[in-house]
Steps between C-alpha positions, in 0.01 A plus 500: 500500500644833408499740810606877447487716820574892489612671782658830587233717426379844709459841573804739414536877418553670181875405406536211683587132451332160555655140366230305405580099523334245287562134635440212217442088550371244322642649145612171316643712138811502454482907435291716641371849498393689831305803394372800704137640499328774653158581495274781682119451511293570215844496260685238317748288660821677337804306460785626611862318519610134388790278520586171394638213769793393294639820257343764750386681187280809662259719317346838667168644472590857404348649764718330791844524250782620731303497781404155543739192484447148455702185624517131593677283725480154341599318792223641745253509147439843626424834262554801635372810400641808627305822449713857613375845446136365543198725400130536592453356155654178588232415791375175385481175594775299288494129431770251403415259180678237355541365145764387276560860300647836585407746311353855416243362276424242780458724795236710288304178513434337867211317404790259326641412838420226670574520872477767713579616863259641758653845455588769709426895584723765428363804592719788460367869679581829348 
């Protein structure tokens, strides 16, 4: 059974950091993609970073580029995603997702994704 689990999520002040941690099991390919999604009610869940297990290939929503940075630990099948210089814009509640692809066109398309995490808030105050 496939089990991802977010954690790290909260409340921080304009400018601030958080690390968000996405925790996989169960994933039998022998690549895989962790993706990151956020999504605020009544909007779209928006995808925003990707990297894959083996290259660590990352892709960037444009909207979190240079702010936000993506990485794994294989051995603890952990992704991390570390957001600095957060905005009010980025309150959301952001989900992990796994699949076999990293990509731009892929993270425009979350219904493609099989698994997915609980999630977790981010809520950033102005």
């Amino acid at each position: 059974e496939v089990q991802l689990v977010e954690s790290g999520g909260g409340l921080v002040q304009a400018g601030g950091s958080l690390t968000l941690s996405c925790a996989a099991s169960g994933l039998t390919a022998e690549d895989t993609a962790i993706a990151w999604f956020r999504q605020t009610p009544g909007k779209e869940r928006e995808g925003v970073s990707c990297i894959r297990r083996n290259e660590g290939d990352t892709y960037y929503a444009d909207s979190v580029k240079g702010r936000f940075a993506i990485s794994r630990d294989t051995a603890k099948n952990t992704v991390y995603l570390r957001m600095n210089n957060l905005k009010p814009e980025d309150t959301a509640r952001y989900y992990c997702a796994a699949d076999v692809v990293c990509s731009n066109w892929y993270l425009q398309r979350p219904h493609l994704y099989d698994y997915w995490g609980q999630g977790t808030q981010v809520t950033v105050s102005s």
